[in-house]
Coordinates of N, CA, C and O in Angstrom, one line a residue:
M1 N 1.8 20.5 1.2 CA 1.1 19.3 1.4 C -0.4 19.6 1.2 O -0.9 20.5 1.7
Q2 N -1.1 18.8 0.4 CA -2.5 18.9 0.1 C -3.2 18.0 1.1 O -2.8 16.8 1.2
A3 N -4.2 18.4 1.8 CA -4.8 17.5 2.8 C -6.3 17.9 2.9 O -6.6 19.1 2.9
I4 N -7.2 17.0 3.1 CA -8.6 17.2 3.4 C -8.8 16.4 4.6 O -8.7 15.2 4.6
F5 N -9.2 17.0 5.7 CA -9.4 16.4 7.0 C -10.8 16.5 7.4 O -11.4 17.6 7.3
R6 N -11.4 15.4 7.9 CA -12.7 15.4 8.6 C -12.6 14.6 9.8 O -12.5 13.3 9.7
D7 N -12.5 15.2 11.0 CA -12.3 14.4 12.2 C -11.2 13.4 12.2 O -11.4 12.2 12.4
S8 N -10.0 13.9 11.8 CA -8.9 12.9 11.6 C -7.6 13.4 12.1 O -6.6 13.4 11.4
T9 N -7.6 13.8 13.4 CA -6.3 14.2 14.0 C -5.3 13.0 13.9 O -4.1 13.2 13.7
R10 N -5.8 11.8 14.0 CA -4.9 10.6 14.0 C -4.2 10.5 12.6 O -3.0 10.2 12.6
C11 N -4.9 10.9 11.5 CA -4.2 10.8 10.2 C -3.1 11.8 10.2 O -2.0 11.6 9.6
A12 N -3.3 13.0 10.7 CA -2.3 14.1 10.7 C -1.0 13.6 11.4 O 0.1 13.8 11.0
I13 N -1.2 12.9 12.6 CA -0.1 12.4 13.4 C 0.6 11.3 12.6 O 1.8 11.3 12.5
D14 N -0.1 10.5 11.9 CA 0.5 9.4 11.1 C 1.3 10.0 9.9 O 2.3 9.4 9.6
V15 N 0.8 11.0 9.3 CA 1.6 11.6 8.2 C 2.9 12.1 8.7 O 3.9 11.9 8.1
L16 N 2.9 12.8 9.9 CA 4.1 13.3 10.5 C 5.0 12.1 10.8 O 6.3 12.2 10.6
R17 N 4.5 11.0 11.4 CA 5.3 9.8 11.7 C 5.9 9.3 10.4 O 7.1 8.9 10.4
L18 N 5.2 9.2 9.3 CA 5.7 8.7 8.1 C 6.8 9.7 7.5 O 7.7 9.2 6.9
A19 N 6.6 11.0 7.7 CA 7.6 11.9 7.2 C 8.9 11.7 7.8 O 9.9 12.0 7.2
L20 N 8.9 11.3 9.0 CA 10.2 11.0 9.7 C 10.9 9.8 9.1 O 12.1 9.6 9.3
L21 N 10.3 9.0 8.2 CA 10.9 7.9 7.6 C 11.5 8.3 6.2 O 11.5 7.5 5.3
G22 N 11.9 9.6 6.1 CA 12.3 10.1 4.8 C 13.4 9.2 4.1 O 13.6 9.3 2.9
V23 N 14.1 8.5 4.9 CA 15.1 7.6 4.3 C 14.5 6.5 3.4 O 15.0 6.1 2.4
V24 N 13.3 6.1 3.8 CA 12.6 5.0 3.1 C 11.7 5.7 2.1 O 11.6 5.2 0.9
L25 N 11.0 6.7 2.4 CA 10.0 7.4 1.5 C 10.8 8.2 0.5 O 11.9 8.5 0.7
S26 N 10.1 8.6 -0.5 CA 10.7 9.5 -1.6 C 11.2 10.8 -0.9 O 10.6 11.2 0.1
Q27 N 12.2 11.3 -1.5 CA 12.7 12.6 -1.0 C 11.7 13.7 -1.1 O 11.7 14.6 -0.3
S28 N 10.9 13.6 -2.2 CA 9.9 14.6 -2.3 C 8.6 14.0 -1.8 O 7.9 13.3 -2.4
L29 N 8.3 14.3 -0.5 CA 7.2 13.8 0.2 C 6.0 14.8 0.2 O 6.0 15.7 0.9
Y30 N 5.0 14.5 -0.7 CA 3.9 15.4 -0.7 C 2.6 14.5 -0.6 O 2.0 14.2 -1.6
P31 N 2.3 14.2 0.6 CA 1.2 13.3 0.8 C -0.2 13.9 0.6 O -0.3 15.2 0.8
T32 N -1.1 13.2 0.2 CA -2.5 13.6 0.0 C -3.3 12.8 1.1 O -3.1 11.6 1.1
V33 N -4.0 13.5 1.9 CA -4.8 12.8 2.9 C -6.3 13.1 2.6 O -6.7 14.2 2.5
L34 N -7.0 12.0 2.5 CA -8.5 12.1 2.2 C -9.2 11.3 3.3 O -8.9 10.2 3.5
C35 N -10.2 12.0 3.9 CA -11.0 11.3 4.9 C -12.5 11.3 4.4 O -13.0 12.4 4.2
A36 N -13.1 10.2 4.4 CA -14.5 10.1 3.9 C -15.4 10.5 5.1 O -15.0 10.5 6.2
A37 N -16.6 10.8 4.7 CA -17.6 11.1 5.8 C -17.8 9.9 6.6 O -17.6 8.8 6.2
E38 N -18.4 10.1 7.8 CA -18.7 8.9 8.6 C -19.5 7.9 7.9 O -20.5 8.2 7.3
Q39 N -19.0 6.6 7.9 CA -19.7 5.5 7.2 C -19.8 4.3 8.1 O -20.8 3.6 8.0
D40 N -18.8 4.1 9.0 CA -18.7 2.8 9.7 C -19.7 2.9 10.9 O -19.7 3.8 11.7
S41 N -20.5 1.9 11.1 CA -21.4 1.9 12.2 C -20.8 1.4 13.5 O -21.4 1.4 14.5
G42 N -19.5 1.1 13.4 CA -18.8 0.7 14.6 C -18.8 -0.8 14.8 O -18.3 -1.4 15.7
Q43 N -19.5 -1.6 13.8 CA -19.6 -3.0 14.0 C -18.3 -3.7 13.4 O -18.1 -4.9 13.7
N44 N -17.5 -3.0 12.6 CA -16.3 -3.6 12.1 C -15.1 -3.1 12.9 O -15.0 -2.0 13.3
P45 N -14.2 -4.0 13.1 CA -13.0 -3.7 13.9 C -12.0 -2.8 13.1 O -12.0 -2.7 11.9
D46 N -11.2 -2.0 13.9 CA -10.2 -1.1 13.2 C -9.2 -2.0 12.5 O -8.8 -3.0 13.0
V47 N -8.7 -1.5 11.4 CA -7.6 -2.1 10.7 C -6.9 -1.0 9.9 O -7.5 0.0 9.5
T48 N -5.6 -1.2 9.6 CA -4.9 -0.3 8.7 C -4.5 -1.1 7.5 O -4.0 -2.2 7.6
W49 N -4.8 -0.6 6.4 CA -4.5 -1.2 5.1 C -3.4 -0.4 4.4 O -3.4 0.8 4.4
I50 N -2.4 -1.2 3.9 CA -1.4 -0.6 3.0 C -1.6 -1.2 1.6 O -1.6 -2.4 1.5
V51 N -1.8 -0.4 0.6 CA -2.1 -0.9 -0.7 C -1.0 -0.3 -1.7 O -0.8 0.9 -1.6
L52 N -0.5 -1.1 -2.5 CA 0.5 -0.6 -3.5 C 0.5 -1.6 -4.7 O 0.0 -2.7 -4.7
R53 N 1.2 -1.1 -5.7 CA 1.4 -1.9 -6.9 C 2.7 -2.6 -6.7 O 3.6 -2.2 -6.0
H54 N 2.8 -3.8 -7.4 CA 4.1 -4.5 -7.4 C 5.2 -3.6 -7.8 O 5.1 -2.6 -8.5
A55 N 6.5 -4.0 -7.5 CA 7.7 -3.3 -7.8 C 7.9 -3.4 -9.3 O 7.3 -4.2 -10.0
E56 N 8.9 -2.7 -9.8 CA 9.2 -2.7 -11.3 C 9.5 -4.1 -11.8 O 10.2 -4.9 -11.2
R57 N 8.8 -4.4 -12.9 CA 9.0 -5.7 -13.5 C 10.1 -5.7 -14.6 O 10.4 -4.6 -15.1
D58 N 10.6 -6.8 -14.9 CA 11.6 -7.0 -15.8 C 11.1 -7.2 -17.2 O 10.7 -8.3 -17.7
G59 N 10.9 -6.0 -17.9 CA 10.3 -6.0 -19.3 C 8.9 -6.6 -19.3 O 8.1 -6.3 -18.5
D60 N 8.7 -7.6 -20.2 CA 7.4 -8.3 -20.2 C 7.4 -9.6 -19.4 O 6.4 -10.3 -19.4
H61 N 8.5 -9.9 -18.7 CA 8.6 -11.1 -17.9 C 7.9 -10.9 -16.6 O 7.8 -9.8 -16.0
D62 N 7.4 -12.0 -16.0 CA 6.7 -11.9 -14.7 C 7.8 -12.1 -13.6 O 7.8 -13.1 -12.9
A63 N 8.7 -11.1 -13.5 CA 9.8 -11.1 -12.6 C 10.1 -9.6 -12.3 O 9.7 -8.7 -13.0
L64 N 10.9 -9.4 -11.2 CA 11.3 -8.1 -10.9 C 12.7 -7.7 -11.6 O 13.5 -8.6 -11.7
S65 N 12.8 -6.5 -12.0 CA 14.0 -6.0 -12.5 C 14.9 -5.6 -11.3 O 14.5 -5.8 -10.1
K66 N 16.2 -5.2 -11.6 CA 17.1 -4.7 -10.5 C 16.4 -3.6 -9.7 O 16.5 -3.6 -8.5
A67 N 15.8 -2.7 -10.4 CA 15.1 -1.6 -9.7 C 14.0 -2.1 -8.9 O 13.7 -1.6 -7.8
G68 N 13.3 -3.1 -9.4 CA 12.2 -3.7 -8.6 C 12.7 -4.4 -7.3 O 12.1 -4.4 -6.3
Q69 N 13.8 -5.1 -7.4 CA 14.4 -5.7 -6.3 C 14.8 -4.7 -5.2 O 14.7 -4.9 -4.0
T70 N 15.3 -3.5 -5.7 CA 15.7 -2.4 -4.8 C 14.4 -1.9 -4.1 O 14.4 -1.7 -2.9
R71 N 13.3 -1.7 -4.8 CA 12.1 -1.3 -4.3 C 11.5 -2.3 -3.3 O 11.0 -1.9 -2.2
A72 N 11.6 -3.6 -3.6 CA 11.2 -4.6 -2.6 C 11.9 -4.5 -1.3 O 11.3 -4.7 -0.2
E73 N 13.2 -4.2 -1.4 CA 14.0 -4.0 -0.1 C 13.5 -2.7 0.6 O 13.4 -2.7 1.8
Q74 N 13.2 -1.7 -0.1 CA 12.7 -0.5 0.5 C 11.3 -0.8 1.2 O 11.0 -0.3 2.3
L75 N 10.5 -1.6 0.5 CA 9.2 -2.0 1.1 C 9.4 -2.8 2.4 O 8.7 -2.6 3.4
R76 N 10.5 -3.6 2.4 CA 10.8 -4.4 3.6 C 11.0 -3.4 4.8 O 10.5 -3.6 5.9
Q77 N 11.9 -2.4 4.6 CA 12.2 -1.4 5.6 C 10.9 -0.7 6.1 O 10.7 -0.6 7.3
L78 N 10.1 -0.3 5.1 CA 8.9 0.5 5.5 C 7.9 -0.4 6.2 O 7.3 -0.1 7.2
G79 N 7.7 -1.7 5.7 CA 6.8 -2.6 6.3 C 7.2 -3.0 7.7 O 6.3 -3.2 8.6
E80 N 8.5 -3.1 8.0 CA 8.9 -3.4 9.4 C 8.6 -2.2 10.3 O 8.1 -2.4 11.4
V81 N 8.8 -1.0 9.9 CA 8.5 0.2 10.7 C 7.0 0.3 10.9 O 6.5 0.6 12.0
L82 N 6.2 0.0 9.9 CA 4.7 0.1 10.0 C 4.1 -1.2 10.7 O 2.8 -1.2 10.8
N83 N 4.9 -2.1 11.1 CA 4.4 -3.3 11.8 C 3.3 -4.1 11.0 O 2.3 -4.4 11.5
V84 N 3.6 -4.4 9.7 CA 2.7 -5.2 8.9 C 2.4 -6.5 9.6 O 3.4 -7.2 10.0
T85 N 1.2 -6.9 9.6 CA 0.8 -8.2 10.3 C 0.2 -9.3 9.3 O 0.2 -10.4 9.7
A86 N -0.1 -8.8 8.1 CA -0.7 -9.8 7.1 C -0.4 -9.2 5.7 O -0.4 -8.0 5.5
V87 N -0.1 -10.1 4.8 CA 0.2 -9.7 3.4 C -0.6 -10.5 2.4 O -0.8 -11.8 2.6
Y88 N -1.2 -9.8 1.5 CA -2.0 -10.4 0.4 C -1.4 -10.0 -1.0 O -1.2 -8.8 -1.2
T89 N -1.3 -10.9 -1.9 CA -0.8 -10.6 -3.2 C -1.6 -11.4 -4.2 O -2.4 -12.3 -3.9
T90 N -1.5 -11.0 -5.5 CA -2.1 -11.7 -6.5 C -1.2 -12.9 -6.8 O -0.2 -13.1 -6.2
N91 N -1.6 -13.8 -7.7 CA -0.9 -15.0 -8.0 C 0.2 -14.8 -9.1 O 0.6 -15.8 -9.8
Y92 N 0.8 -13.6 -9.2 CA 1.8 -13.4 -10.1 C 3.2 -13.3 -9.4 O 3.2 -12.9 -8.2
E93 N 4.2 -13.7 -10.1 CA 5.5 -13.8 -9.5 C 6.0 -12.4 -9.0 O 6.6 -12.2 -8.0
R94 N 5.7 -11.3 -9.9 CA 6.1 -10.0 -9.5 C 5.5 -9.5 -8.3 O 6.2 -8.7 -7.5
T95 N 4.3 -9.8 -7.9 CA 3.7 -9.4 -6.7 C 4.3 -10.2 -5.5 O 4.5 -9.6 -4.5
K96 N 4.5 -11.4 -5.7 CA 5.1 -12.2 -4.6 C 6.5 -11.8 -4.3 O 6.9 -11.8 -3.2
K97 N 7.3 -11.5 -5.4 CA 8.7 -11.1 -5.2 C 8.8 -9.7 -4.5 O 9.7 -9.4 -3.8
T98 N 7.8 -8.9 -4.7 CA 7.7 -7.6 -4.1 C 7.7 -7.7 -2.6 O 8.3 -6.9 -1.9
V99 N 7.0 -8.6 -2.1 CA 6.8 -8.8 -0.6 C 7.7 -9.8 0.0 O 7.8 -9.9 1.2
E100 N 8.5 -10.5 -0.8 CA 9.3 -11.6 -0.3 C 10.3 -11.1 0.8 O 10.4 -11.7 1.9
P101 N 11.1 -10.0 0.6 CA 12.0 -9.6 1.7 C 11.2 -9.2 3.0 O 11.7 -9.6 4.1
L102 N 10.1 -8.6 2.8 CA 9.3 -8.2 4.0 C 8.8 -9.4 4.7 O 8.9 -9.5 6.0
C103 N 8.2 -10.4 4.0 CA 7.7 -11.6 4.6 C 8.8 -12.4 5.3 O 8.5 -12.9 6.4
K104 N 9.9 -12.5 4.7 CA 11.0 -13.2 5.3 C 11.4 -12.5 6.6 O 11.7 -13.1 7.7
A105 N 11.5 -11.2 6.6 CA 12.0 -10.4 7.8 C 11.0 -10.5 8.9 O 11.4 -10.6 10.1
L106 N 9.7 -10.6 8.6 CA 8.6 -10.6 9.6 C 8.1 -12.0 9.9 O 7.3 -12.1 10.8
G107 N 8.6 -13.0 9.2 CA 8.1 -14.3 9.4 C 6.6 -14.5 9.0 O 5.9 -15.3 9.6
L108 N 6.2 -13.8 7.9 CA 4.8 -13.9 7.4 C 4.7 -14.7 6.2 O 5.7 -14.8 5.4
T109 N 3.6 -15.4 6.0 CA 3.3 -16.1 4.8 C 2.3 -15.3 4.0 O 1.2 -15.2 4.5
P110 N 2.6 -14.9 2.8 CA 1.6 -14.1 2.0 C 0.5 -15.0 1.6 O 0.7 -16.2 1.3
E111 N -0.7 -14.4 1.6 CA -1.9 -15.1 1.1 C -2.2 -14.6 -0.3 O -2.0 -13.4 -0.6
T112 N -2.8 -15.4 -1.1 CA -3.1 -15.0 -2.5 C -4.6 -14.7 -2.6 O -5.4 -15.4 -2.0
Y113 N -4.9 -13.6 -3.3 CA -6.3 -13.3 -3.6 C -6.5 -13.2 -5.1 O -5.5 -12.9 -5.8
R114 N -7.7 -13.4 -5.5 CA -8.0 -13.3 -7.0 C -8.7 -12.0 -7.3 O -8.3 -11.3 -8.1
Q115 N -9.8 -11.7 -6.6 CA -10.5 -10.5 -6.8 C -10.9 -9.9 -5.4 O -11.0 -10.7 -4.4
T116 N -11.1 -8.6 -5.4 CA -11.5 -8.0 -4.1 C -13.0 -7.8 -4.2 O -13.5 -7.6 -5.3
S117 N -13.7 -7.8 -3.1 CA -15.1 -7.4 -3.1 C -15.4 -6.9 -1.7 O -14.5 -7.0 -0.7
K118 N -16.5 -6.3 -1.5 CA -16.9 -5.8 -0.2 C -16.9 -6.9 0.9 O -16.4 -6.8 2.0
E119 N -17.3 -8.1 0.5 CA -17.4 -9.3 1.4 C -15.9 -9.7 1.7 O -15.6 -10.1 2.9
W120 N -15.0 -9.7 0.7 CA -13.7 -10.1 0.9 C -13.0 -9.2 1.9 O -12.3 -9.6 2.8
F121 N -13.2 -7.9 1.7 CA -12.6 -6.9 2.6 C -13.1 -7.1 4.0 O -12.3 -7.0 5.0
Q122 N -14.4 -7.3 4.2 CA -15.0 -7.5 5.5 C -14.4 -8.7 6.2 O -14.1 -8.7 7.4
D123 N -14.2 -9.8 5.4 CA -13.6 -11.0 6.0 C -12.2 -10.8 6.4 O -11.8 -11.2 7.5
V124 N -11.4 -10.1 5.6 CA -10.0 -9.9 5.9 C -9.9 -8.9 7.1 O -9.1 -9.1 8.0
R125 N -10.8 -8.0 7.1 CA -10.8 -7.0 8.3 C -11.2 -7.7 9.6 O -10.5 -7.4 10.6
R126 N -12.1 -8.7 9.6 CA -12.4 -9.4 10.8 C -11.2 -10.3 11.2 O -10.9 -10.4 12.4
R127 N -10.6 -10.9 10.2 CA -9.5 -11.8 10.5 C -8.3 -11.1 11.1 O -7.5 -11.7 11.8
H128 N -8.1 -9.9 10.7 CA -6.9 -9.1 11.1 C -7.2 -7.9 11.9 O -6.5 -6.8 11.8
A129 N -8.2 -8.0 12.7 CA -8.7 -6.8 13.5 C -7.5 -6.3 14.3 O -6.8 -7.0 14.9
G130 N -7.4 -4.9 14.2 CA -6.3 -4.3 15.0 C -5.0 -4.4 14.3 O -4.0 -3.8 14.8
G131 N -4.9 -5.0 13.1 CA -3.6 -5.2 12.5 C -3.3 -4.3 11.3 O -4.1 -3.3 11.1
V132 N -2.2 -4.5 10.6 CA -1.8 -3.8 9.5 C -1.7 -4.7 8.3 O -0.9 -5.6 8.3
V133 N -2.6 -4.6 7.3 CA -2.7 -5.5 6.2 C -2.2 -4.9 4.9 O -2.6 -3.8 4.5
L134 N -1.2 -5.5 4.3 CA -0.6 -5.1 3.1 C -1.2 -5.8 1.9 O -1.3 -7.1 1.9
I135 N -1.7 -5.1 0.9 CA -2.3 -5.7 -0.3 C -1.5 -5.2 -1.5 O -1.3 -4.0 -1.7
V136 N -0.9 -6.1 -2.2 CA -0.1 -5.8 -3.4 C -1.0 -6.1 -4.7 O -1.4 -7.3 -4.8
G137 N -1.1 -5.1 -5.5 CA -1.9 -5.3 -6.7 C -1.1 -4.9 -8.0 O 0.1 -5.0 -8.0
H138 N -1.8 -4.3 -8.9 CA -1.3 -4.0 -10.2 C -1.7 -2.5 -10.5 O -2.5 -1.9 -9.8
S139 N -1.2 -2.0 -11.7 CA -1.5 -0.6 -12.0 C -3.0 -0.4 -12.2 O -3.5 0.7 -11.9
N140 N -3.7 -1.4 -12.6 CA -5.1 -1.2 -12.9 C -6.0 -1.6 -11.7 O -7.2 -1.6 -11.8
T141 N -5.4 -2.1 -10.6 CA -6.2 -2.5 -9.4 C -5.8 -1.8 -8.1 O -6.7 -1.5 -7.3
A142 N -4.5 -1.5 -7.9 CA -4.1 -0.9 -6.6 C -4.8 0.4 -6.2 O -5.3 0.6 -5.1
G143 N -4.9 1.3 -7.2 CA -5.6 2.6 -6.9 C -7.1 2.4 -6.7 O -7.7 3.1 -5.9
A144 N -7.7 1.4 -7.4 CA -9.1 1.2 -7.2 C -9.3 0.5 -5.8 O -10.3 0.9 -5.1
I145 N -8.5 -0.4 -5.4 CA -8.6 -1.0 -4.1 C -8.5 0.1 -3.0 O -9.3 0.1 -2.1
A146 N -7.5 1.0 -3.1 CA -7.3 2.0 -2.1 C -8.5 2.9 -2.1 O -9.0 3.3 -1.0
G147 N -9.0 3.3 -3.2 CA -10.2 4.1 -3.2 C -11.4 3.5 -2.6 O -12.2 4.1 -1.8
S148 N -11.6 2.2 -2.9 CA -12.7 1.5 -2.4 C -12.7 1.4 -0.9 O -13.6 1.6 -0.2
L149 N -11.5 1.0 -0.4 CA -11.3 0.9 1.1 C -11.5 2.2 1.8 O -12.0 2.3 2.9
G150 N -11.1 3.3 1.1 CA -11.2 4.6 1.8 C -12.5 5.4 1.5 O -12.7 6.5 2.0
G151 N -13.3 4.8 0.7 CA -14.6 5.5 0.4 C -14.4 6.7 -0.4 O -15.2 7.6 -0.3
V152 N -13.4 6.7 -1.3 CA -13.1 7.8 -2.2 C -13.0 7.3 -3.6 O -13.0 6.1 -3.8
A153 N -12.8 8.2 -4.5 CA -12.7 7.8 -5.9 C -11.4 7.0 -6.1 O -10.4 7.2 -5.4
P154 N -11.3 6.1 -7.1 CA -10.1 5.4 -7.4 C -9.0 6.3 -7.7 O -9.2 7.4 -8.3
F155 N -7.8 5.9 -7.3 CA -6.6 6.7 -7.6 C -6.0 6.2 -8.9 O -5.7 5.0 -9.0
P156 N -5.7 7.0 -9.9 CA -5.1 6.5 -11.1 C -3.6 6.2 -10.9 O -2.9 7.0 -10.2
I157 N -3.2 5.1 -11.5 CA -1.7 4.8 -11.5 C -1.3 4.6 -12.9 O -1.9 3.7 -13.6
E158 N -0.3 5.3 -13.4 CA 0.2 5.2 -14.7 C 1.0 3.9 -14.9 O 1.5 3.3 -13.9
H159 N 1.1 3.4 -16.1 CA 1.8 2.1 -16.4 C 3.2 2.1 -15.9 O 3.8 1.1 -15.6
D160 N 3.9 3.3 -15.8 CA 5.3 3.4 -15.4 C 5.5 3.9 -14.0 O 6.6 4.3 -13.6
E161 N 4.4 3.9 -13.2 CA 4.5 4.3 -11.8 C 4.5 3.1 -10.9 O 3.7 2.3 -10.9
Y162 N 5.6 3.1 -10.0 CA 5.7 2.0 -9.1 C 5.8 2.5 -7.7 O 6.0 1.6 -6.8
D163 N 5.8 3.7 -7.4 CA 6.1 4.3 -6.1 C 4.9 4.7 -5.3 O 5.1 5.3 -4.2
N164 N 3.7 4.5 -5.8 CA 2.5 4.9 -5.0 C 2.3 4.0 -3.8 O 2.5 2.8 -3.9
L165 N 2.0 4.6 -2.7 CA 1.7 3.9 -1.5 C 0.5 4.5 -0.8 O 0.5 5.7 -0.6
F166 N -0.5 3.7 -0.6 CA -1.8 4.1 0.0 C -1.9 3.5 1.4 O -1.8 2.3 1.5
I167 N -2.2 4.3 2.4 CA -2.4 3.8 3.7 C -3.9 4.2 4.1 O -4.2 5.4 4.0
V168 N -4.7 3.3 4.3 CA -6.1 3.5 4.6 C -6.3 3.0 6.1 O -6.2 1.8 6.4
Q169 N -6.7 4.0 6.9 CA -7.0 3.6 8.3 C -8.5 3.5 8.4 O -9.2 4.5 8.2
Q170 N -9.0 2.3 8.7 CA -10.5 2.2 9.0 C -10.7 2.2 10.5 O -10.3 1.3 11.2
Q171 N -11.3 3.2 10.9 CA -11.5 3.4 12.3 C -13.0 3.4 12.6 O -13.8 3.2 11.7
Q172 N -13.4 3.6 13.8 CA -14.8 3.5 14.2 C -15.6 4.6 13.4 O -16.8 4.3 13.0
A173 N -15.1 5.8 13.2 CA -15.9 6.8 12.6 C -15.9 6.8 11.1 O -16.9 6.6 10.5
A174 N -14.7 6.9 10.5 CA -14.6 6.9 9.0 C -13.2 6.6 8.6 O -12.3 6.8 9.3
P175 N -13.1 6.0 7.3 CA -11.8 5.7 6.8 C -11.0 6.9 6.4 O -11.6 7.9 6.0
C176 N -9.7 6.9 6.6 CA -8.9 8.0 6.2 C -7.8 7.4 5.3 O -7.1 6.4 5.7
T177 N -7.6 8.0 4.2 CA -6.6 7.5 3.2 C -5.4 8.5 3.1 O -5.6 9.7 2.9
I178 N -4.2 8.0 3.2 CA -3.0 8.8 3.0 C -2.3 8.2 1.7 O -2.1 7.0 1.6
H179 N -2.1 9.1 0.7 CA -1.4 8.7 -0.5 C 0.0 9.3 -0.5 O 0.2 10.5 -0.5
L180 N 1.0 8.4 -0.5 CA 2.4 8.8 -0.4 C 3.1 8.2 -1.6 O 2.6 7.3 -2.4
R181 N 4.3 8.5 -1.8 CA 5.3 7.9 -2.7 C 6.4 7.4 -1.9 O 6.9 8.1 -1.0
Y182 N 6.8 6.1 -2.1 CA 7.9 5.6 -1.4 C 9.1 5.2 -2.3 O 8.9 4.9 -3.5
G183 N 10.3 5.2 -1.7 CA 11.4 4.8 -2.5 C 11.8 5.9 -3.5 O 11.3 7.0 -3.5
A184 N 12.6 5.5 -4.5 CA 13.0 6.4 -5.5 C 12.0 6.5 -6.6 O 11.2 5.6 -6.8
R185 N 12.0 7.7 -7.2 CA 11.1 7.8 -8.4 C 11.7 7.0 -9.5 O 12.9 6.6 -9.5
N186 N 10.9 6.6 -10.5 CA 11.3 5.6 -11.5 C 12.6 6.1 -12.3 O 13.5 5.4 -12.5
A187 N 12.6 7.4 -12.6 CA 13.8 8.0 -13.3 C 15.0 7.9 -12.5 O 16.1 7.7 -13.0
E188 N 14.9 8.1 -11.1 CA 16.1 8.0 -10.3 C 16.6 6.6 -10.2 O 17.8 6.4 -10.1
L189 N 15.7 5.6 -10.3 CA 16.2 4.2 -10.3 C 16.9 3.8 -11.6 O 17.8 3.0 -11.6
A190 N 16.4 4.4 -12.7 CA 17.0 4.1 -14.0 C 18.3 4.8 -14.2 O 19.1 4.4 -15.0
T191 N 18.5 6.0 -13.6 CA 19.7 6.8 -13.9 C 20.7 6.6 -12.8 O 20.4 6.8 -11.6
P192 N 21.9 6.1 -13.1 CA 23.0 6.0 -12.1 C 23.3 7.4 -11.5 O 23.3 8.4 -12.2
A193 N 23.6 7.4 -10.2 CA 24.0 8.6 -9.5 C 25.4 9.1 -10.0 O 26.3 8.3 -10.3
N194 N 25.6 10.4 -10.1 CA 26.9 10.9 -10.6 C 27.9 11.0 -9.4 O 27.6 11.3 -8.3

């Protein structure tokens, strides 16, 4: 496990808690933990962000493939365990379908966002103080959103990667980002088990 810690015992505990969810997370669990230097003046409330890309899409269609539907169900299981309290998606069918099982299970109504900005993050953070906020984006936005929230460089996501999961804890001292992989790797979803 590669980890960079700065005053973040809580992050280490959370990594261990997530490792216990091996049924939901990828079998090869190699999290990266990055904690930024102290930035928060304490004026913003604590919040935990979960950021990911939508599940596998059906070719060029704005819909989920069978593998994507499986991943959406895996996200439901994980989101229930992590006590998601709010969900934000883009206005695409594939992002909405990714969170549909989770929202139904938790009785949440997903909200749509167009673009993220420092002001938007601050508003969402105030509205969901103490909560767990899930943001679903795309290959060209999810890694950038996670990096921005965590005060670190954007995380690259390849066009065929759907299993990245970023958890950013914004606490009084400094944000801490955990980069995990959840569900099956893309090749495992595409290849039937023997």
